Amino acid sequence: MSHRIIRALRVRPGFVTTAGFLLPLVTAVATTNAQAKVTTLASPFFRVSYDGETGRCDISRGSETPFLRQLTASATTAAGERRMTDNRYRHKVDIQPTEGLMGKGQQLIATATDQDGKIDFEFRVTLPDARDAVLIETICRNPSEEHPLRLPRIQPVRAILAEGAGCTWPDVTKILTNGKMYYDAGQVVDFRAGQDARSWWNIGLYRGEGQPGLVVGYVQNDTALGRIFVHYAKNGDASAPADTFSLIAESVYEEPFELAPGASVHSDPVAFLVADDVFSALETYAQTVGDLHHVRLNPIINGWCSWFNAYGSVSEAEVLRNAEFAARHLKGYGFEYVQIDDGFYRAFGDWEGNERFPHGMQWLAAKIRAMGLRPGIWLAPYVIAEGTEVHRQHPDWLVHRANGQLQQIGPGLVQDSEAARNASPKLYSLDITHPDAAEWLRGLFDQVANDWGYDFIKIDFVDWTLLAAERFHDPTVTAAAAYRKGIEIMRQAMGPDRHLLDCGPGAVSVGLIDSMRIELDQPPPTWKQYFLHPASTAPAAAKRYYFHKRTWINDADHIVLERLTLPQAQAATTIVALSGGTVMAGDRLTDLDTPRLDILRRAFPAYGEAARPIDLFESECPEVFALPVRKAFGQWLVLGVFNADENQPKTKHIPLARLGLAPAKRYVAFDFWNQRSVGEIRDALTVTCEPSSVRLLAIHEWRDTPHVISTSRHITQGGIELEDVTWDAATRTLRGVSLGPAGSSHYVFVHLPEARPWVQDHPFYAYDYGQYTLKVIEPHILRIQVRFPESGCVPWNVNLAGFFAGGRPQPEQPAAQQ
């Protein structure tokens, strides 16, 4: 990737129709006040004024409401900070039509030429014609013809109160931040309490329930690592408008980056996106990022990983033992992959199987495939151990320190410390800005994917290797560009149809990866792993839900149940399933008891859509997740209400409006794990959860006719295991088609609008009809037990008129059984 190339922003046809932003096209208008040297640009949503004398920019909502005032850009060089507002700069402003990331619009381009010849700026503000958004970016140029420029960071957006600038967005109470890597899922910052917000990539500003939402975020991180800072205190600036705060967007290139003579570097674009509420704004932001990078995702991974049951002691025999069990007991439920994790290799950088894998990694992949499963594998592609061939014969391929010595690496390792000196073996990082090192990386992924036959590759240990480099072989490559180059190499070698999971900065690798780890794994996997840590599974699934399937597939880590109580096991399984992403078992499957195995099965396969965390801005660890399920025959809401507290029960009162349901309508709910009706709901729902547990409800709009309300098979309660359901009013017959693995059975629950008081007589007996059994189990609930002795598809029907007529009911026979 060349630092000299400035990419044009492109958009797929029809993009402006996404997320409800399609509006009548109104072209942005540009005017110039020659006397004041102020250039103005306007769209239906924003107005931009750039002062050609001062190098400052004002952006307002509509024609008057302040939004960003006295905005400028700056750069940090080895010689200090330079700002566009410095009097050494001469400014020139141009307006151009554009058709890019957010459709058609107008772009203001302000060039600031340094009279001292140190660093030049090009400041761009884009107003889309049909989007409630602003796009800001800055390009810095080294005007020297001889000397490189050390440039660790630039600030394309600099609006600091102490400098007479700021961002105005009234009534902000909370700010959602993001972390750099999987181990930091971000925070919910209490802004009114005076807390500053520091975030990687993007932030979401929350005003309150149902209030307009604002997201500020980098929509591209191909060149830089983007950070956002928000500070509320006015620092004594009495002239600052109310509800105004400091806001900075900073593009980080890292210390070793040098801008070559005559070269330019891009900040990457920063978007300000407004929507009706903050959830919609977050989702629109993620969709914008995904569309910019032309995201194409391979199918979601459903399988098993060796890490949490074997750790670094994994063996060929252990992998095969679990694969054989999965092939017999889980494959029919949607289980597909067996992934070998850390511990199989001879040494970092020598990825052939060690003595615990005597037949080799290619042989093992073939054995897994022969079971009807697909093989996956873990790699730490940049870690090179002392004594390997790369270290001995090609030390020039490794990252070096500024003093020319090899840079020793390790998680949290301090150079020249006692721990570093005593490390055995010492570890180093591959430097893929060296062409031969890049080719070695390409060969590794070609071998693993195409020679060995692994369809799924998970990469790890990137934060303390390539991204921690003190200096690159090519100092004109930024850290972000180097990382993205590495992912490009992997993807090209693997091909487009194999699954790539990144345990790294997904904001940099988006468009090249399929899935991204989003949470911090904390062995051993106990209740803390799922609910108690701010970066554990539930908080991460909440704080990063909006990325799922828009930029990548969220990987909320493994389902590991052996250390959990049964209620905790149900909760852990539920939260992973509601994340919508990767479903990976992590137990030693052969040792899992029957109740926990039954719980695990209900998560396979992934439904694919992420639940919204309704209480996202109320806690660091949200506990209410809502997932709309839509099928051709109907739609309903799956609601997960969790209690993370291990000691006290919790009661939650949830207005239906917060769930996107109409308060004036009647609804009926069913409890999945307890297999009991919750009854009729109006206006609000009250749910009590026991300590460390979940209540998982299916909520349907009330009907005056019988309808399926739940099943016992899958978390979505019909999203996977129901192919079709119809009601024939003329014959009063409910028909359906259920799906299930051969040899299994599960329940389908039907809501009866007319209550049937219990009697020791029909219809509270069980009635068998071939592959299904009918029984009324509650006054409003008819249970259908569907059996799959051979076929994975069973049609069923219930003639309600006949069923309740008395005696032994005779339902209409399905065509498949006649």
Short mmCIF file of C-alpha atoms in Angstrom, two decimals, residues 402-673:
data_model
loop_
_atom_site.label_atom_id
_atom_site.label_comp_id
_atom_site.label_asym_id
_atom_site.label_seq_id
_atom_site.Cartn_x
_atom_site.Cartn_y
_atom_site.Cartn_z
CA ALA A 402 15.52 2.32 16.47
CA ASN A 403 19.05 1.35 17.59
CA GLY A 404 19.20 -1.39 14.96
CA GLN A 405 18.81 -4.34 17.33
CA LEU A 406 16.03 -6.89 17.01
CA GLN A 407 12.93 -5.80 18.91
CA GLN A 408 11.95 -8.44 21.47
CA ILE A 409 8.21 -8.88 21.87
CA GLY A 410 5.71 -10.39 24.29
CA PRO A 411 2.43 -9.42 25.98
CA GLY A 412 3.31 -6.51 28.25
CA LEU A 413 7.04 -7.08 27.74
CA VAL A 414 9.35 -4.16 28.57
CA GLN A 415 12.48 -3.95 26.44
CA ASP A 416 15.75 -4.69 28.31
CA SER A 417 13.85 -5.72 31.44
CA GLU A 418 14.80 -8.76 33.52
CA ALA A 419 11.77 -10.58 32.12
CA ALA A 420 12.95 -9.83 28.59
CA ARG A 421 16.48 -11.05 29.31
CA ASN A 422 15.23 -14.25 30.93
CA ALA A 423 12.62 -15.09 28.29
CA SER A 424 13.17 -18.47 26.66
CA PRO A 425 12.72 -18.66 23.83
CA LYS A 426 12.86 -14.97 23.01
CA LEU A 427 10.13 -13.85 20.63
CA TYR A 428 10.32 -11.43 17.71
CA SER A 429 7.87 -9.98 15.17
CA LEU A 430 7.75 -10.54 11.45
CA ASP A 431 8.12 -7.22 9.57
CA ILE A 432 5.95 -7.54 6.47
CA THR A 433 7.07 -4.16 5.12
CA HIS A 434 10.12 -6.21 4.05
CA PRO A 435 9.12 -7.78 0.69
CA ASP A 436 10.64 -11.19 1.52
CA ALA A 437 8.86 -11.32 4.89
CA ALA A 438 5.58 -10.50 3.15
CA GLU A 439 6.19 -13.36 0.73
CA TRP A 440 6.90 -15.75 3.63
CA LEU A 441 3.56 -14.76 5.17
CA ARG A 442 1.82 -15.40 1.86
CA GLY A 443 3.40 -18.83 1.66
CA LEU A 444 2.31 -19.72 5.19
CA PHE A 445 -1.35 -18.99 4.53
CA ASP A 446 -1.23 -20.68 1.14
CA GLN A 447 0.17 -23.80 2.81
CA VAL A 448 -2.34 -23.87 5.67
CA ALA A 449 -5.38 -23.16 3.50
CA ASN A 450 -4.60 -24.83 0.19
CA ASP A 451 -2.09 -27.57 1.01
CA TRP A 452 -3.25 -28.58 4.48
CA GLY A 453 -6.92 -27.86 3.69
CA TYR A 454 -8.09 -25.65 6.57
CA ASP A 455 -11.27 -23.72 5.73
CA PHE A 456 -11.21 -21.44 8.76
CA ILE A 457 -8.18 -19.54 10.08
CA LYS A 458 -8.14 -17.55 13.29
CA ILE A 459 -5.29 -15.03 13.75
CA ASP A 460 -4.12 -13.79 17.12
CA PHE A 461 -1.29 -12.05 19.04
CA VAL A 462 -1.23 -9.01 16.75
CA ASP A 463 -1.32 -6.19 19.30
CA TRP A 464 2.10 -6.97 20.78
CA THR A 465 3.75 -7.92 17.47
CA LEU A 466 3.25 -5.95 14.26
CA LEU A 467 1.20 -3.19 15.90
CA ALA A 468 3.88 -2.69 18.57
CA ALA A 469 6.77 -2.16 16.15
CA GLU A 470 9.26 0.56 17.09
CA ARG A 471 10.38 0.83 13.49
CA PHE A 472 9.49 -0.81 10.19
CA HIS A 473 11.84 -1.88 7.42
CA ASP A 474 9.96 0.67 5.30
CA PRO A 475 9.50 3.71 7.56
CA THR A 476 7.05 5.30 5.10
CA VAL A 477 4.40 2.68 5.96
CA THR A 478 2.05 3.46 8.86
CA ALA A 479 1.11 0.87 11.48
CA ALA A 480 -2.47 0.70 10.16
CA ALA A 481 -1.28 0.33 6.56
CA ALA A 482 1.12 -2.45 7.57
CA TYR A 483 -1.61 -4.30 9.42
CA ARG A 484 -4.07 -4.02 6.55
CA LYS A 485 -1.36 -5.11 4.11
CA GLY A 486 -0.86 -8.26 6.22
CA ILE A 487 -4.59 -9.07 6.13
CA GLU A 488 -4.64 -8.47 2.37
CA ILE A 489 -1.80 -10.98 1.97
CA MET A 490 -3.67 -13.55 4.07
CA ARG A 491 -6.91 -13.09 2.17
CA GLN A 492 -5.21 -13.35 -1.23
CA ALA A 493 -3.44 -16.55 -0.18
CA MET A 494 -6.54 -18.14 1.40
CA GLY A 495 -8.91 -17.18 -1.36
CA PRO A 496 -12.31 -15.50 -1.00
CA ASP A 497 -14.32 -18.48 0.26
CA ARG A 498 -12.43 -19.45 3.43
CA HIS A 499 -13.33 -17.89 6.76
CA LEU A 500 -10.86 -15.47 8.38
CA LEU A 501 -11.32 -14.50 12.05
CA ASP A 502 -9.29 -11.52 13.28
CA CYS A 503 -8.40 -11.12 16.96
CA GLY A 504 -7.14 -7.63 16.10
CA PRO A 505 -8.36 -4.16 15.17
CA GLY A 506 -11.32 -4.96 12.94
CA ALA A 507 -11.70 -1.29 12.06
CA VAL A 508 -8.46 -1.65 10.08
CA SER A 509 -9.09 -5.09 8.55
CA VAL A 510 -12.79 -4.57 7.71
CA GLY A 511 -13.68 -5.72 4.22
CA LEU A 512 -11.00 -8.41 4.26
CA ILE A 513 -12.06 -10.45 7.30
CA ASP A 514 -15.21 -12.45 7.97
CA SER A 515 -15.44 -12.27 11.76
CA MET A 516 -13.83 -10.41 14.64
CA ARG A 517 -13.33 -11.31 18.28
CA ILE A 518 -15.21 -8.69 20.28
CA GLU A 519 -14.64 -9.65 23.94
CA LEU A 520 -11.97 -10.49 26.49
CA ASP A 521 -11.52 -14.19 27.21
CA GLN A 522 -10.71 -14.77 30.88
CA PRO A 523 -9.80 -18.37 31.62
CA PRO A 524 -11.09 -20.32 33.36
CA PRO A 525 -14.54 -19.59 31.89
CA THR A 526 -16.80 -18.92 34.85
CA TRP A 527 -19.77 -16.56 35.31
CA LYS A 528 -17.35 -13.61 35.18
CA GLN A 529 -16.38 -14.58 31.63
CA TYR A 530 -19.92 -13.98 30.45
CA PHE A 531 -21.45 -11.22 32.57
CA LEU A 532 -19.38 -9.58 35.29
CA HIS A 533 -16.43 -7.93 33.52
CA PRO A 534 -17.06 -4.77 31.39
CA ALA A 535 -15.39 -6.52 28.42
CA SER A 536 -16.91 -9.98 28.98
CA THR A 537 -19.38 -11.61 26.60
CA ALA A 538 -22.64 -9.82 27.47
CA PRO A 539 -21.19 -6.29 27.76
CA ALA A 540 -19.19 -6.75 24.54
CA ALA A 541 -22.18 -8.18 22.69
CA ALA A 542 -24.07 -5.05 23.79
CA LYS A 543 -21.43 -2.37 23.16
CA ARG A 544 -20.47 -3.76 19.76
CA TYR A 545 -23.79 -5.23 18.59
CA TYR A 546 -24.19 -2.71 15.76
CA PHE A 547 -21.12 -3.94 13.86
CA HIS A 548 -22.51 -7.45 13.42
CA LYS A 549 -23.03 -8.37 9.75
CA ARG A 550 -22.59 -4.74 8.72
CA THR A 551 -18.79 -4.79 8.98
CA TRP A 552 -17.99 -8.32 10.19
CA ILE A 553 -19.51 -11.22 12.10
CA ASN A 554 -19.24 -10.70 15.85
CA ASP A 555 -17.36 -13.43 17.73
CA ALA A 556 -18.43 -13.26 21.38
CA ASP A 557 -16.22 -16.25 22.29
CA HIS A 558 -16.98 -19.82 23.30
CA ILE A 559 -19.85 -21.49 25.12
CA VAL A 560 -18.17 -23.33 28.00
CA LEU A 561 -20.66 -24.83 30.44
CA GLU A 562 -18.95 -27.32 32.76
CA ARG A 563 -18.12 -24.73 35.46
CA LEU A 564 -21.57 -23.13 35.38
CA THR A 565 -24.78 -24.04 37.19
CA LEU A 566 -27.65 -25.02 34.91
CA PRO A 567 -29.31 -21.56 35.12
CA GLN A 568 -25.93 -19.97 34.41
CA ALA A 569 -25.39 -22.37 31.51
CA GLN A 570 -28.74 -21.33 30.05
CA ALA A 571 -27.78 -17.64 30.41
CA ALA A 572 -24.33 -18.06 28.87
CA THR A 573 -25.74 -20.01 25.92
CA THR A 574 -28.48 -17.44 25.44
CA ILE A 575 -26.20 -14.40 25.35
CA VAL A 576 -23.87 -15.99 22.79
CA ALA A 577 -26.87 -16.96 20.66
CA LEU A 578 -28.38 -13.47 20.92
CA SER A 579 -25.09 -11.95 19.74
CA GLY A 580 -26.04 -13.38 16.35
CA GLY A 581 -22.47 -14.38 15.54
CA THR A 582 -20.04 -17.24 15.99
CA VAL A 583 -21.32 -20.19 18.04
CA MET A 584 -18.35 -22.21 19.30
CA ALA A 585 -18.51 -24.90 21.96
CA GLY A 586 -15.50 -24.89 24.25
CA ASP A 587 -16.03 -27.82 26.62
CA ARG A 588 -14.51 -31.25 26.32
CA LEU A 589 -17.59 -32.51 24.54
CA THR A 590 -17.13 -36.13 25.56
CA ASP A 591 -17.35 -35.12 29.23
CA LEU A 592 -20.37 -32.82 28.94
CA ASP A 593 -23.38 -34.14 30.87
CA THR A 594 -26.78 -34.57 29.24
CA PRO A 595 -28.47 -31.41 30.63
CA ARG A 596 -25.59 -29.16 29.50
CA LEU A 597 -25.34 -30.87 26.12
CA ASP A 598 -29.07 -30.26 25.65
CA ILE A 599 -28.60 -26.58 26.53
CA LEU A 600 -25.68 -26.26 24.11
CA ARG A 601 -27.66 -27.74 21.21
CA ARG A 602 -30.25 -24.98 21.46
CA ALA A 603 -27.72 -22.40 20.26
CA PHE A 604 -26.86 -24.27 17.04
CA PRO A 605 -26.89 -23.00 14.40
CA ALA A 606 -26.45 -19.23 14.74
CA TYR A 607 -29.57 -17.32 13.75
CA GLY A 608 -27.34 -14.63 12.31
CA GLU A 609 -28.90 -11.40 13.58
CA ALA A 610 -27.75 -9.46 16.66
CA ALA A 611 -30.13 -8.48 19.44
CA ARG A 612 -30.32 -4.81 20.43
CA PRO A 613 -29.24 -4.10 24.02
CA ILE A 614 -32.24 -2.09 25.19
CA ASP A 615 -30.51 -0.87 28.37
CA LEU A 616 -27.16 -0.14 26.68
CA PHE A 617 -26.79 3.32 28.23
CA GLU A 618 -27.92 2.35 31.71
CA SER A 619 -25.02 0.16 32.80
CA GLU A 620 -21.55 -1.08 31.91
CA CYS A 621 -23.10 -4.55 31.82
CA PRO A 622 -26.46 -4.38 29.97
CA GLU A 623 -29.02 -7.07 30.79
CA VAL A 624 -31.94 -6.64 28.37
CA PHE A 625 -31.54 -7.78 24.75
CA ALA A 626 -34.30 -7.70 22.10
CA LEU A 627 -34.10 -9.71 18.87
CA PRO A 628 -36.80 -9.39 16.19
CA VAL A 629 -37.32 -12.71 14.37
CA ARG A 630 -38.82 -12.47 10.91
CA LYS A 631 -40.04 -15.42 8.88
CA ALA A 632 -42.22 -15.64 5.79
CA PHE A 633 -45.12 -16.90 7.95
CA GLY A 634 -44.82 -14.32 10.76
CA GLN A 635 -42.65 -12.24 13.06
CA TRP A 636 -42.11 -12.01 16.79
CA LEU A 637 -39.70 -10.63 19.36
CA VAL A 638 -37.24 -12.74 21.35
CA LEU A 639 -36.38 -10.99 24.60
CA GLY A 640 -33.48 -11.99 26.83
CA VAL A 641 -33.63 -10.55 30.36
CA PHE A 642 -30.55 -11.42 32.41
CA ASN A 643 -29.56 -11.06 36.04
CA ALA A 644 -25.78 -10.90 36.39
CA ASP A 645 -25.98 -10.64 40.19
CA GLU A 646 -24.98 -13.95 41.78
CA ASN A 647 -26.80 -13.29 45.07
CA GLN A 648 -29.98 -11.27 44.62
CA PRO A 649 -33.00 -11.64 42.31
CA LYS A 650 -33.94 -8.69 40.08
CA THR A 651 -37.27 -7.45 38.82
CA LYS A 652 -37.32 -5.35 35.68
CA HIS A 653 -40.23 -3.26 34.43
CA ILE A 654 -39.92 -2.82 30.66
CA PRO A 655 -42.35 -0.56 28.74
CA LEU A 656 -43.33 -2.19 25.46
CA ALA A 657 -42.43 0.98 23.57
CA ARG A 658 -38.77 0.43 24.49
CA LEU A 659 -38.97 -2.91 22.70
CA GLY A 660 -40.38 -1.35 19.55
CA LEU A 661 -43.84 -2.72 20.31
CA ALA A 662 -47.09 -0.74 20.24
CA PRO A 663 -48.22 -0.06 23.83
CA ALA A 664 -51.87 0.02 22.79
CA LYS A 665 -51.79 -3.53 21.40
CA ARG A 666 -52.19 -6.85 23.20
CA TYR A 667 -49.31 -9.32 23.26
CA VAL A 668 -48.74 -12.79 24.61
CA ALA A 669 -45.38 -14.21 25.79
CA PHE A 670 -43.83 -17.61 26.42
CA ASP A 671 -40.85 -18.49 28.63
CA PHE A 672 -38.41 -20.66 26.63
CA TRP A 673 -36.25 -22.21 29.36
#
